[in-house]
Short mmCIF file of N, CA and C and ligand atoms in Angstrom, two decimals:
data_model
loop_
_atom_site.label_atom_id
_atom_site.label_comp_id
_atom_site.label_asym_id
_atom_site.label_seq_id
_atom_site.Cartn_x
_atom_site.Cartn_y
_atom_site.Cartn_z
N MET P 1167 0.84 -1.20 0.00
CA MET P 1167 0.00 0.00 0.00
C MET P 1167 0.88 1.26 0.00
N ILE P 1168 0.50 2.24 -0.82
CA ILE P 1168 1.27 3.49 -0.85
C ILE P 1168 0.79 4.38 0.29
N ARG P 1169 1.74 4.89 1.10
CA ARG P 1169 1.38 5.77 2.21
C ARG P 1169 1.48 7.22 1.75
N PRO P 1170 0.70 8.16 2.43
CA PRO P 1170 0.64 9.55 1.96
C PRO P 1170 2.00 10.19 1.73
N HIS P 1171 2.98 9.94 2.66
CA HIS P 1171 4.25 10.64 2.51
C HIS P 1171 5.07 10.12 1.32
N GLU P 1172 4.62 8.96 0.72
CA GLU P 1172 5.34 8.42 -0.44
C GLU P 1172 4.86 9.06 -1.75
N ILE P 1173 3.73 9.79 -1.68
CA ILE P 1173 3.21 10.47 -2.87
C ILE P 1173 3.74 11.91 -2.84
N ALA P 1174 4.43 12.30 -3.89
CA ALA P 1174 5.02 13.65 -3.90
C ALA P 1174 3.91 14.70 -3.90
N LEU P 1175 4.18 15.83 -3.21
CA LEU P 1175 3.23 16.94 -3.24
C LEU P 1175 3.24 17.56 -4.63
N PRO P 1176 2.10 18.15 -5.07
CA PRO P 1176 2.05 18.75 -6.41
C PRO P 1176 3.03 19.92 -6.56
N SER P 1177 3.31 20.62 -5.45
CA SER P 1177 4.30 21.70 -5.51
C SER P 1177 4.78 21.97 -4.09
N GLN P 1178 5.80 22.79 -3.97
CA GLN P 1178 6.36 23.14 -2.66
C GLN P 1178 5.30 23.88 -1.83
N PRO P 1179 5.00 23.42 -0.60
CA PRO P 1179 4.03 24.16 0.21
C PRO P 1179 4.57 25.53 0.60
N HIS P 1180 3.63 26.42 0.87
CA HIS P 1180 3.97 27.81 1.14
C HIS P 1180 3.09 28.26 2.32
N VAL P 1181 3.68 28.94 3.30
CA VAL P 1181 2.90 29.41 4.46
C VAL P 1181 2.68 30.92 4.33
N ARG P 1182 1.43 31.33 4.54
CA ARG P 1182 1.10 32.77 4.53
C ARG P 1182 0.03 33.03 5.58
N ARG P 1183 -0.23 34.31 5.87
CA ARG P 1183 -1.29 34.65 6.84
C ARG P 1183 -2.64 34.23 6.29
N ALA P 1184 -3.51 33.79 7.17
CA ALA P 1184 -4.86 33.39 6.76
C ALA P 1184 -5.69 34.62 6.40
N MET P 1185 -6.64 34.42 5.49
CA MET P 1185 -7.54 35.51 5.06
C MET P 1185 -8.98 35.01 5.19
N PRO P 1186 -9.96 35.92 5.31
CA PRO P 1186 -11.35 35.48 5.45
C PRO P 1186 -11.79 34.51 4.34
N THR P 1187 -11.25 34.67 3.14
CA THR P 1187 -11.64 33.78 2.03
C THR P 1187 -11.12 32.34 2.22
N ASP P 1188 -10.24 32.11 3.21
CA ASP P 1188 -9.73 30.75 3.48
C ASP P 1188 -10.68 29.97 4.39
N ILE P 1189 -11.67 30.65 4.99
CA ILE P 1189 -12.44 30.02 6.07
C ILE P 1189 -13.12 28.72 5.61
N GLY P 1190 -13.69 28.71 4.41
CA GLY P 1190 -14.37 27.49 3.94
C GLY P 1190 -13.42 26.29 3.94
N ALA P 1191 -12.22 26.51 3.42
CA ALA P 1191 -11.24 25.41 3.35
C ALA P 1191 -10.77 25.01 4.75
N ILE P 1192 -10.59 26.00 5.63
CA ILE P 1192 -10.15 25.71 7.01
C ILE P 1192 -11.20 24.87 7.73
N VAL P 1193 -12.47 25.24 7.58
CA VAL P 1193 -13.56 24.50 8.24
C VAL P 1193 -13.60 23.06 7.70
N ALA P 1194 -13.38 22.89 6.41
CA ALA P 1194 -13.40 21.53 5.83
C ALA P 1194 -12.27 20.68 6.41
N ILE P 1195 -11.08 21.26 6.58
CA ILE P 1195 -9.94 20.52 7.16
C ILE P 1195 -10.24 20.17 8.61
N GLU P 1196 -10.82 21.14 9.32
CA GLU P 1196 -11.17 20.93 10.74
C GLU P 1196 -12.13 19.74 10.88
N LYS P 1197 -13.13 19.69 9.99
CA LYS P 1197 -14.17 18.64 10.11
C LYS P 1197 -13.60 17.25 9.92
N VAL P 1198 -12.61 17.10 9.04
CA VAL P 1198 -12.05 15.76 8.84
C VAL P 1198 -10.95 15.45 9.85
N SER P 1199 -10.58 16.42 10.68
CA SER P 1199 -9.45 16.22 11.59
C SER P 1199 -9.83 16.00 13.04
N PHE P 1200 -11.02 16.48 13.46
CA PHE P 1200 -11.37 16.45 14.89
C PHE P 1200 -12.78 15.91 15.12
N PRO P 1201 -12.99 15.21 16.24
CA PRO P 1201 -14.34 14.72 16.58
C PRO P 1201 -15.27 15.85 17.03
N ASP P 1202 -14.71 16.97 17.51
CA ASP P 1202 -15.52 18.08 18.02
C ASP P 1202 -15.07 19.38 17.34
N PRO P 1203 -15.29 19.48 16.01
CA PRO P 1203 -14.72 20.61 15.27
C PRO P 1203 -15.24 21.97 15.72
N TRP P 1204 -14.36 22.99 15.65
CA TRP P 1204 -14.78 24.38 15.83
C TRP P 1204 -15.72 24.72 14.67
N ASP P 1205 -16.67 25.65 14.92
CA ASP P 1205 -17.48 26.05 13.77
C ASP P 1205 -16.89 27.31 13.13
N GLN P 1206 -17.48 27.65 11.99
CA GLN P 1206 -16.96 28.74 11.15
C GLN P 1206 -16.80 30.05 11.92
N ASN P 1207 -17.77 30.36 12.80
CA ASN P 1207 -17.71 31.65 13.51
C ASN P 1207 -16.50 31.74 14.43
N VAL P 1208 -16.14 30.61 15.03
CA VAL P 1208 -14.97 30.63 15.93
C VAL P 1208 -13.71 30.93 15.11
N PHE P 1209 -13.62 30.31 13.93
CA PHE P 1209 -12.46 30.57 13.07
C PHE P 1209 -12.41 32.03 12.62
N LEU P 1210 -13.58 32.57 12.29
CA LEU P 1210 -13.63 33.97 11.84
C LEU P 1210 -13.28 34.93 12.97
N GLU P 1211 -13.83 34.66 14.16
CA GLU P 1211 -13.53 35.50 15.32
C GLU P 1211 -12.03 35.50 15.63
N ALA P 1212 -11.44 34.31 15.57
CA ALA P 1212 -10.00 34.20 15.86
C ALA P 1212 -9.19 35.06 14.89
N MET P 1213 -9.68 35.18 13.65
CA MET P 1213 -8.97 36.00 12.65
C MET P 1213 -9.00 37.48 13.05
N THR P 1214 -10.08 37.88 13.70
CA THR P 1214 -10.19 39.27 14.16
C THR P 1214 -9.26 39.51 15.35
N TYR P 1215 -9.26 38.54 16.30
CA TYR P 1215 -8.47 38.72 17.52
C TYR P 1215 -6.97 38.51 17.31
N TYR P 1216 -6.62 37.55 16.47
CA TYR P 1216 -5.20 37.15 16.35
C TYR P 1216 -4.73 37.17 14.90
N PRO P 1217 -4.86 38.31 14.21
CA PRO P 1217 -4.54 38.33 12.77
C PRO P 1217 -3.08 38.02 12.47
N THR P 1218 -2.17 38.29 13.43
CA THR P 1218 -0.75 38.13 13.09
C THR P 1218 -0.24 36.70 13.29
N THR P 1219 -0.98 35.89 14.03
CA THR P 1219 -0.47 34.55 14.39
C THR P 1219 -1.36 33.42 13.86
N TYR P 1220 -2.05 33.71 12.79
CA TYR P 1220 -3.02 32.77 12.19
C TYR P 1220 -2.56 32.53 10.76
N PHE P 1221 -2.16 31.31 10.45
CA PHE P 1221 -1.53 31.04 9.15
C PHE P 1221 -2.19 29.86 8.43
N VAL P 1222 -2.06 29.86 7.11
CA VAL P 1222 -2.43 28.68 6.33
C VAL P 1222 -1.21 28.25 5.53
N ALA P 1223 -1.18 26.94 5.22
CA ALA P 1223 -0.20 26.43 4.27
C ALA P 1223 -0.96 26.13 2.99
N THR P 1224 -0.42 26.57 1.86
CA THR P 1224 -1.07 26.27 0.58
C THR P 1224 -0.15 25.40 -0.25
N CYS P 1225 -0.79 24.60 -1.08
CA CYS P 1225 -0.03 23.74 -1.97
C CYS P 1225 -0.75 23.80 -3.31
N ASP P 1226 -0.07 24.28 -4.33
CA ASP P 1226 -0.70 24.45 -5.65
C ASP P 1226 -1.95 25.35 -5.55
N GLY P 1227 -1.90 26.32 -4.68
CA GLY P 1227 -3.01 27.27 -4.54
C GLY P 1227 -4.10 26.82 -3.57
N ALA P 1228 -4.12 25.54 -3.19
CA ALA P 1228 -5.18 25.05 -2.30
C ALA P 1228 -4.70 25.08 -0.85
N VAL P 1229 -5.63 25.34 0.08
CA VAL P 1229 -5.26 25.35 1.50
C VAL P 1229 -5.09 23.90 1.97
N ALA P 1230 -3.90 23.58 2.46
CA ALA P 1230 -3.58 22.21 2.88
C ALA P 1230 -3.56 22.07 4.40
N GLY P 1231 -3.47 23.18 5.11
CA GLY P 1231 -3.41 23.12 6.57
C GLY P 1231 -3.47 24.52 7.16
N PHE P 1232 -3.66 24.58 8.46
CA PHE P 1232 -3.73 25.89 9.12
C PHE P 1232 -3.21 25.77 10.56
N VAL P 1233 -2.83 26.92 11.11
CA VAL P 1233 -2.54 27.00 12.55
C VAL P 1233 -3.18 28.29 13.06
N VAL P 1234 -3.91 28.17 14.15
CA VAL P 1234 -4.47 29.35 14.83
C VAL P 1234 -3.63 29.56 16.08
N GLY P 1235 -2.86 30.64 16.08
CA GLY P 1235 -2.05 30.98 17.23
C GLY P 1235 -2.63 32.20 17.94
N ALA P 1236 -2.32 32.31 19.23
CA ALA P 1236 -2.79 33.48 19.99
C ALA P 1236 -1.65 33.93 20.90
N LEU P 1237 -1.70 35.18 21.34
CA LEU P 1237 -0.72 35.69 22.29
C LEU P 1237 -1.42 36.01 23.59
N GLU P 1238 -0.85 35.57 24.70
CA GLU P 1238 -1.45 35.82 26.00
C GLU P 1238 -0.44 36.53 26.89
N ASP P 1239 -0.84 37.68 27.39
CA ASP P 1239 0.05 38.49 28.23
C ASP P 1239 -0.44 38.39 29.68
N THR P 1240 0.34 37.75 30.54
CA THR P 1240 -0.07 37.56 31.93
C THR P 1240 0.31 38.77 32.79
N GLY P 1241 0.99 39.74 32.18
CA GLY P 1241 1.51 40.87 32.97
C GLY P 1241 2.97 40.62 33.31
N GLU P 1242 3.33 39.37 33.60
CA GLU P 1242 4.72 39.02 33.89
C GLU P 1242 5.40 38.46 32.65
N ASN P 1243 4.64 37.66 31.89
CA ASN P 1243 5.20 37.00 30.71
C ASN P 1243 4.22 37.06 29.55
N ILE P 1244 4.78 36.94 28.36
CA ILE P 1244 3.93 36.81 27.16
C ILE P 1244 4.13 35.38 26.65
N TYR P 1245 3.01 34.69 26.46
CA TYR P 1245 3.05 33.32 25.96
C TYR P 1245 2.38 33.23 24.60
N GLY P 1246 2.94 32.41 23.73
CA GLY P 1246 2.23 32.02 22.51
C GLY P 1246 1.34 30.85 22.86
N HIS P 1247 0.23 30.73 22.16
CA HIS P 1247 -0.68 29.61 22.42
C HIS P 1247 -1.09 29.03 21.07
N ILE P 1248 -0.83 27.76 20.87
CA ILE P 1248 -1.32 27.11 19.65
C ILE P 1248 -2.72 26.61 19.96
N CYS P 1249 -3.71 27.32 19.42
CA CYS P 1249 -5.11 27.04 19.75
C CYS P 1249 -5.66 25.93 18.87
N ASN P 1250 -5.19 25.84 17.64
CA ASN P 1250 -5.71 24.83 16.72
C ASN P 1250 -4.69 24.64 15.60
N LEU P 1251 -4.57 23.40 15.17
CA LEU P 1251 -3.60 23.05 14.11
C LEU P 1251 -4.12 21.81 13.41
N ALA P 1252 -4.17 21.83 12.09
CA ALA P 1252 -4.53 20.61 11.35
C ALA P 1252 -4.04 20.72 9.91
N VAL P 1253 -3.75 19.55 9.36
CA VAL P 1253 -3.32 19.42 7.97
C VAL P 1253 -4.25 18.40 7.32
N LEU P 1254 -4.67 18.65 6.08
CA LEU P 1254 -5.54 17.69 5.38
C LEU P 1254 -4.85 16.33 5.34
N PRO P 1255 -5.60 15.25 5.61
CA PRO P 1255 -4.94 13.94 5.68
C PRO P 1255 -4.03 13.63 4.49
N ARG P 1256 -4.43 13.98 3.27
CA ARG P 1256 -3.58 13.59 2.13
C ARG P 1256 -2.29 14.41 2.03
N PHE P 1257 -2.20 15.49 2.79
CA PHE P 1257 -0.98 16.31 2.78
C PHE P 1257 -0.09 16.08 4.00
N ARG P 1258 -0.51 15.15 4.91
CA ARG P 1258 0.27 14.95 6.14
C ARG P 1258 1.59 14.23 5.86
N HIS P 1259 2.52 14.34 6.78
CA HIS P 1259 3.83 13.67 6.71
C HIS P 1259 4.70 14.21 5.58
N HIS P 1260 4.49 15.47 5.22
CA HIS P 1260 5.37 16.12 4.25
C HIS P 1260 6.01 17.37 4.85
N GLY P 1261 5.90 17.50 6.16
CA GLY P 1261 6.54 18.65 6.81
C GLY P 1261 5.67 19.90 6.90
N ILE P 1262 4.40 19.82 6.48
CA ILE P 1262 3.55 21.02 6.49
C ILE P 1262 3.21 21.42 7.93
N GLY P 1263 2.90 20.45 8.79
CA GLY P 1263 2.62 20.76 10.20
C GLY P 1263 3.80 21.47 10.83
N ARG P 1264 5.01 20.97 10.57
CA ARG P 1264 6.23 21.60 11.13
C ARG P 1264 6.38 23.03 10.60
N MET P 1265 6.13 23.23 9.30
CA MET P 1265 6.26 24.58 8.72
C MET P 1265 5.29 25.55 9.41
N LEU P 1266 4.06 25.08 9.63
CA LEU P 1266 3.04 25.95 10.24
C LEU P 1266 3.42 26.31 11.68
N VAL P 1267 3.82 25.30 12.46
CA VAL P 1267 4.17 25.57 13.87
C VAL P 1267 5.42 26.46 13.94
N THR P 1268 6.40 26.20 13.08
CA THR P 1268 7.63 27.01 13.07
C THR P 1268 7.30 28.47 12.75
N ARG P 1269 6.41 28.69 11.76
CA ARG P 1269 6.05 30.07 11.40
C ARG P 1269 5.33 30.76 12.57
N ALA P 1270 4.42 30.02 13.22
CA ALA P 1270 3.72 30.61 14.37
C ALA P 1270 4.73 30.93 15.48
N GLU P 1271 5.67 30.02 15.73
CA GLU P 1271 6.68 30.26 16.77
C GLU P 1271 7.51 31.51 16.47
N HIS P 1272 7.90 31.68 15.19
CA HIS P 1272 8.67 32.88 14.82
C HIS P 1272 7.87 34.14 15.15
N GLN P 1273 6.59 34.11 14.82
CA GLN P 1273 5.75 35.28 15.08
C GLN P 1273 5.61 35.52 16.58
N PHE P 1274 5.43 34.42 17.35
CA PHE P 1274 5.34 34.57 18.82
C PHE P 1274 6.61 35.24 19.34
N ALA P 1275 7.76 34.80 18.84
CA ALA P 1275 9.03 35.37 19.31
C ALA P 1275 9.14 36.84 18.91
N ILE P 1276 8.72 37.17 17.69
CA ILE P 1276 8.75 38.58 17.24
C ILE P 1276 7.90 39.43 18.19
N GLU P 1277 6.80 38.83 18.65
CA GLU P 1277 5.89 39.58 19.54
C GLU P 1277 6.24 39.36 21.02
N LEU P 1278 7.51 38.97 21.27
CA LEU P 1278 8.14 38.93 22.60
C LEU P 1278 7.65 37.82 23.53
N ALA P 1279 7.06 36.76 22.98
CA ALA P 1279 6.70 35.61 23.82
C ALA P 1279 7.98 34.91 24.28
N THR P 1280 7.93 34.33 25.49
CA THR P 1280 9.09 33.59 25.99
C THR P 1280 8.87 32.08 25.92
N ALA P 1281 7.62 31.67 25.67
CA ALA P 1281 7.30 30.24 25.62
C ALA P 1281 6.01 30.05 24.82
N VAL P 1282 5.76 28.81 24.44
CA VAL P 1282 4.54 28.47 23.70
C VAL P 1282 3.85 27.33 24.43
N GLN P 1283 2.55 27.42 24.50
CA GLN P 1283 1.75 26.42 25.22
C GLN P 1283 0.66 25.88 24.29
N LEU P 1284 0.25 24.65 24.53
CA LEU P 1284 -0.88 24.08 23.78
C LEU P 1284 -1.51 22.97 24.60
N GLU P 1285 -2.73 22.60 24.23
CA GLU P 1285 -3.42 21.46 24.84
C GLU P 1285 -3.60 20.40 23.76
N VAL P 1286 -3.47 19.14 24.18
CA VAL P 1286 -3.66 18.05 23.23
C VAL P 1286 -4.39 16.91 23.94
N ARG P 1287 -5.31 16.24 23.21
CA ARG P 1287 -6.05 15.11 23.80
C ARG P 1287 -5.07 14.02 24.24
N VAL P 1288 -5.35 13.40 25.37
CA VAL P 1288 -4.46 12.31 25.83
C VAL P 1288 -4.44 11.17 24.82
N SER P 1289 -5.54 11.01 24.07
CA SER P 1289 -5.60 9.91 23.08
C SER P 1289 -4.87 10.26 21.78
N ASN P 1290 -4.51 11.52 21.58
CA ASN P 1290 -3.92 11.94 20.30
C ASN P 1290 -2.40 11.76 20.34
N THR P 1291 -2.00 10.51 20.33
CA THR P 1291 -0.57 10.21 20.49
C THR P 1291 0.24 10.66 19.28
N ALA P 1292 -0.39 10.68 18.09
CA ALA P 1292 0.33 11.12 16.89
C ALA P 1292 0.73 12.59 17.04
N ALA P 1293 -0.21 13.42 17.50
CA ALA P 1293 0.09 14.85 17.67
C ALA P 1293 1.12 15.04 18.79
N GLN P 1294 0.99 14.26 19.88
CA GLN P 1294 1.97 14.40 20.98
C GLN P 1294 3.38 14.10 20.48
N LYS P 1295 3.50 13.05 19.64
CA LYS P 1295 4.80 12.67 19.09
C LYS P 1295 5.35 13.80 18.21
N PHE P 1296 4.45 14.34 17.39
CA PHE P 1296 4.81 15.46 16.51
C PHE P 1296 5.36 16.64 17.34
N TYR P 1297 4.62 17.01 18.41
CA TYR P 1297 5.05 18.16 19.22
C TYR P 1297 6.35 17.84 19.99
N HIS P 1298 6.49 16.60 20.47
CA HIS P 1298 7.76 16.22 21.13
C HIS P 1298 8.93 16.45 20.19
N ARG P 1299 8.76 16.02 18.94
CA ARG P 1299 9.84 16.20 17.96
C ARG P 1299 10.13 17.67 17.73
N MET P 1300 9.12 18.51 17.95
CA MET P 1300 9.33 19.95 17.75
C MET P 1300 9.81 20.64 19.02
N GLY P 1301 10.13 19.85 20.06
CA GLY P 1301 10.74 20.43 21.26
C GLY P 1301 9.78 20.75 22.39
N TYR P 1302 8.53 20.27 22.29
CA TYR P 1302 7.55 20.53 23.35
C TYR P 1302 7.63 19.44 24.41
N GLN P 1303 7.35 19.83 25.66
CA GLN P 1303 7.35 18.88 26.79
C GLN P 1303 5.98 18.87 27.46
N ASN P 1304 5.60 17.70 27.97
CA ASN P 1304 4.36 17.64 28.76
C ASN P 1304 4.62 18.34 30.08
N VAL P 1305 3.74 19.28 30.45
CA VAL P 1305 3.97 19.95 31.74
C VAL P 1305 2.94 19.57 32.79
N PHE P 1306 1.69 19.43 32.41
CA PHE P 1306 0.68 18.91 33.34
C PHE P 1306 -0.54 18.46 32.55
N GLY P 1307 -1.50 17.90 33.26
CA GLY P 1307 -2.73 17.44 32.61
C GLY P 1307 -3.93 18.24 33.10
N ILE P 1308 -4.97 18.31 32.29
CA ILE P 1308 -6.22 18.96 32.72
C ILE P 1308 -7.34 17.93 32.56
N ASP P 1309 -7.99 17.61 33.68
CA ASP P 1309 -9.08 16.62 33.65
C ASP P 1309 -10.27 17.16 32.87
N SER P 1310 -10.89 16.28 32.09
CA SER P 1310 -12.15 16.59 31.39
C SER P 1310 -12.10 17.92 30.63
N TYR P 1311 -11.01 18.17 29.95
CA TYR P 1311 -10.84 19.45 29.23
C TYR P 1311 -11.76 19.54 28.01
N TYR P 1312 -12.00 18.39 27.38
CA TYR P 1312 -12.77 18.39 26.13
C TYR P 1312 -14.25 18.09 26.38
N ALA P 1313 -15.09 18.49 25.41
CA ALA P 1313 -16.54 18.38 25.56
C ALA P 1313 -16.99 16.95 25.87
N ASN P 1314 -16.29 15.97 25.32
CA ASN P 1314 -16.69 14.57 25.58
C ASN P 1314 -16.08 14.01 26.88
N GLY P 1315 -15.47 14.89 27.69
CA GLY P 1315 -14.94 14.46 28.98
C GLY P 1315 -13.50 14.01 28.94
N GLU P 1316 -12.89 14.01 27.74
CA GLU P 1316 -11.51 13.54 27.65
C GLU P 1316 -10.54 14.55 28.31
N ASP P 1317 -9.48 14.00 28.90
CA ASP P 1317 -8.45 14.83 29.54
C ASP P 1317 -7.49 15.39 28.48
N ALA P 1318 -6.82 16.48 28.85
CA ALA P 1318 -5.80 17.08 27.98
C ALA P 1318 -4.45 17.04 28.66
N PHE P 1319 -3.40 16.96 27.84
CA PHE P 1319 -2.05 17.28 28.30
C PHE P 1319 -1.76 18.70 27.88
N VAL P 1320 -1.15 19.47 28.77
CA VAL P 1320 -0.62 20.77 28.38
C VAL P 1320 0.85 20.55 28.04
N MET P 1321 1.23 21.02 26.85
CA MET P 1321 2.63 20.90 26.42
C MET P 1321 3.20 22.30 26.23
N MET P 1322 4.50 22.44 26.54
CA MET P 1322 5.13 23.77 26.41
C MET P 1322 6.51 23.66 25.79
N LYS P 1323 6.87 24.74 25.15
CA LYS P 1323 8.24 24.88 24.62
C LYS P 1323 8.74 26.26 25.04
N TRP P 1324 9.92 26.30 25.62
CA TRP P 1324 10.51 27.59 26.05
C TRP P 1324 11.50 28.04 25.00
N PHE P 1325 11.45 29.32 24.68
CA PHE P 1325 12.41 29.87 23.72
C PHE P 1325 13.72 30.16 24.45
N ARG P 1326 14.82 29.90 23.76
CA ARG P 1326 16.13 30.27 24.30
C ARG P 1326 16.65 31.44 23.50
N PHE P 1327 16.78 32.59 24.17
CA PHE P 1327 17.27 33.78 23.44
C PHE P 1327 18.73 34.00 23.70
C1 COA D 499 -0.47 16.81 13.87
C2 COA D 499 -0.48 17.23 12.39
C3 COA D 499 -0.89 18.69 12.27
C4 COA D 499 0.95 17.04 11.83
O1 COA D 499 0.95 17.54 10.49
P1 COA D 499 1.96 16.95 9.37
O2 COA D 499 1.92 17.89 8.23
O3 COA D 499 1.70 15.53 9.13
O4 COA D 499 3.32 17.12 10.17
P2 COA D 499 4.80 16.89 9.60
O5 COA D 499 4.77 16.26 8.26
O6 COA D 499 5.52 18.18 9.77
O7 COA D 499 5.38 15.87 10.64
C5 COA D 499 4.66 14.67 10.90
C6 COA D 499 5.51 13.51 10.67
O8 COA D 499 5.89 13.40 9.31
C7 COA D 499 7.30 13.14 9.24
N1 COA D 499 7.70 13.69 7.96
C8 COA D 499 7.82 14.98 7.66
N2 COA D 499 8.21 15.09 6.37
C9 COA D 499 8.31 13.82 5.88
C10 COA D 499 8.65 13.27 4.61
N3 COA D 499 9.01 14.05 3.56
N4 COA D 499 8.62 11.93 4.45
C11 COA D 499 8.26 11.16 5.49
N5 COA D 499 7.92 11.61 6.70
C12 COA D 499 7.97 12.93 6.88
C13 COA D 499 7.87 13.82 10.43
O9 COA D 499 9.12 13.29 10.81
C14 COA D 499 6.79 13.50 11.44
O10 COA D 499 6.97 12.20 11.90
P3 COA D 499 6.13 11.60 13.10
O11 COA D 499 4.68 11.61 12.71
O12 COA D 499 6.65 10.21 13.24
O13 COA D 499 6.41 12.51 14.27
C15 COA D 499 -1.43 16.32 11.54
O14 COA D 499 -1.13 14.97 11.80
C16 COA D 499 -2.91 16.56 11.81
O15 COA D 499 -3.55 17.42 11.18
N6 COA D 499 -3.50 15.76 12.72
C17 COA D 499 -4.93 15.87 13.04
C18 COA D 499 -5.22 17.13 13.82
C19 COA D 499 -4.42 17.20 15.11
O16 COA D 499 -4.24 16.22 15.81
N7 COA D 499 -3.92 18.43 15.41
C20 COA D 499 -3.16 18.69 16.62
C21 COA D 499 -4.11 18.93 17.75
S1 COA D 499 -3.31 19.43 19.22
#
């Protein structure tokens, strides 16, 4: 059987800031990626609140993945937060997830964040492995974080300046 990463991408993926016209494609990727997808309004609202840290990856002009990042200022520290990340199944394992997270991290650093935080389902071992490879560590768990009662791991990466 041929696995997705063995099929060459049609062209080199490219990361750019998300635009309102991307929302339809983002919602479609979300629906095939998560059991409890965000709806369109949440994606649109996030674009208003976090325009600088919200990116899509395109391949041959089509949206192949997205990352919704946010900045949180506690007064003492500024943290980046990866709120949502997904890549269309047929585009996975070609480095697009890494490109999206790396771009969001660069923007977080530009905006003076000292660390990045995210939540991931305890059952989502593929994503946990992906984030571990990108330098994230499990820091603690949150009971019943998700709507279906599933627990989350909080993972963090600290920037070294
Ligand atoms: C997590 C997710 C975003 C990763 O996206 P991706 O584009 O597949 O990520 P990458 O290709 O950068 O890296 C994934 C893997 O592909 C491997 N890879 C990257 N380029 C590759 C290539 N050219 N050939 C083979 N493997 C490759 C990486 O080493 C990595 O390996 P791993 O899975 O064993 O850790 C994607 O799996 C996804 O959308 N999952 C569903 C949604 C989800 O769980 N989101 C996170 C919620 S917190």
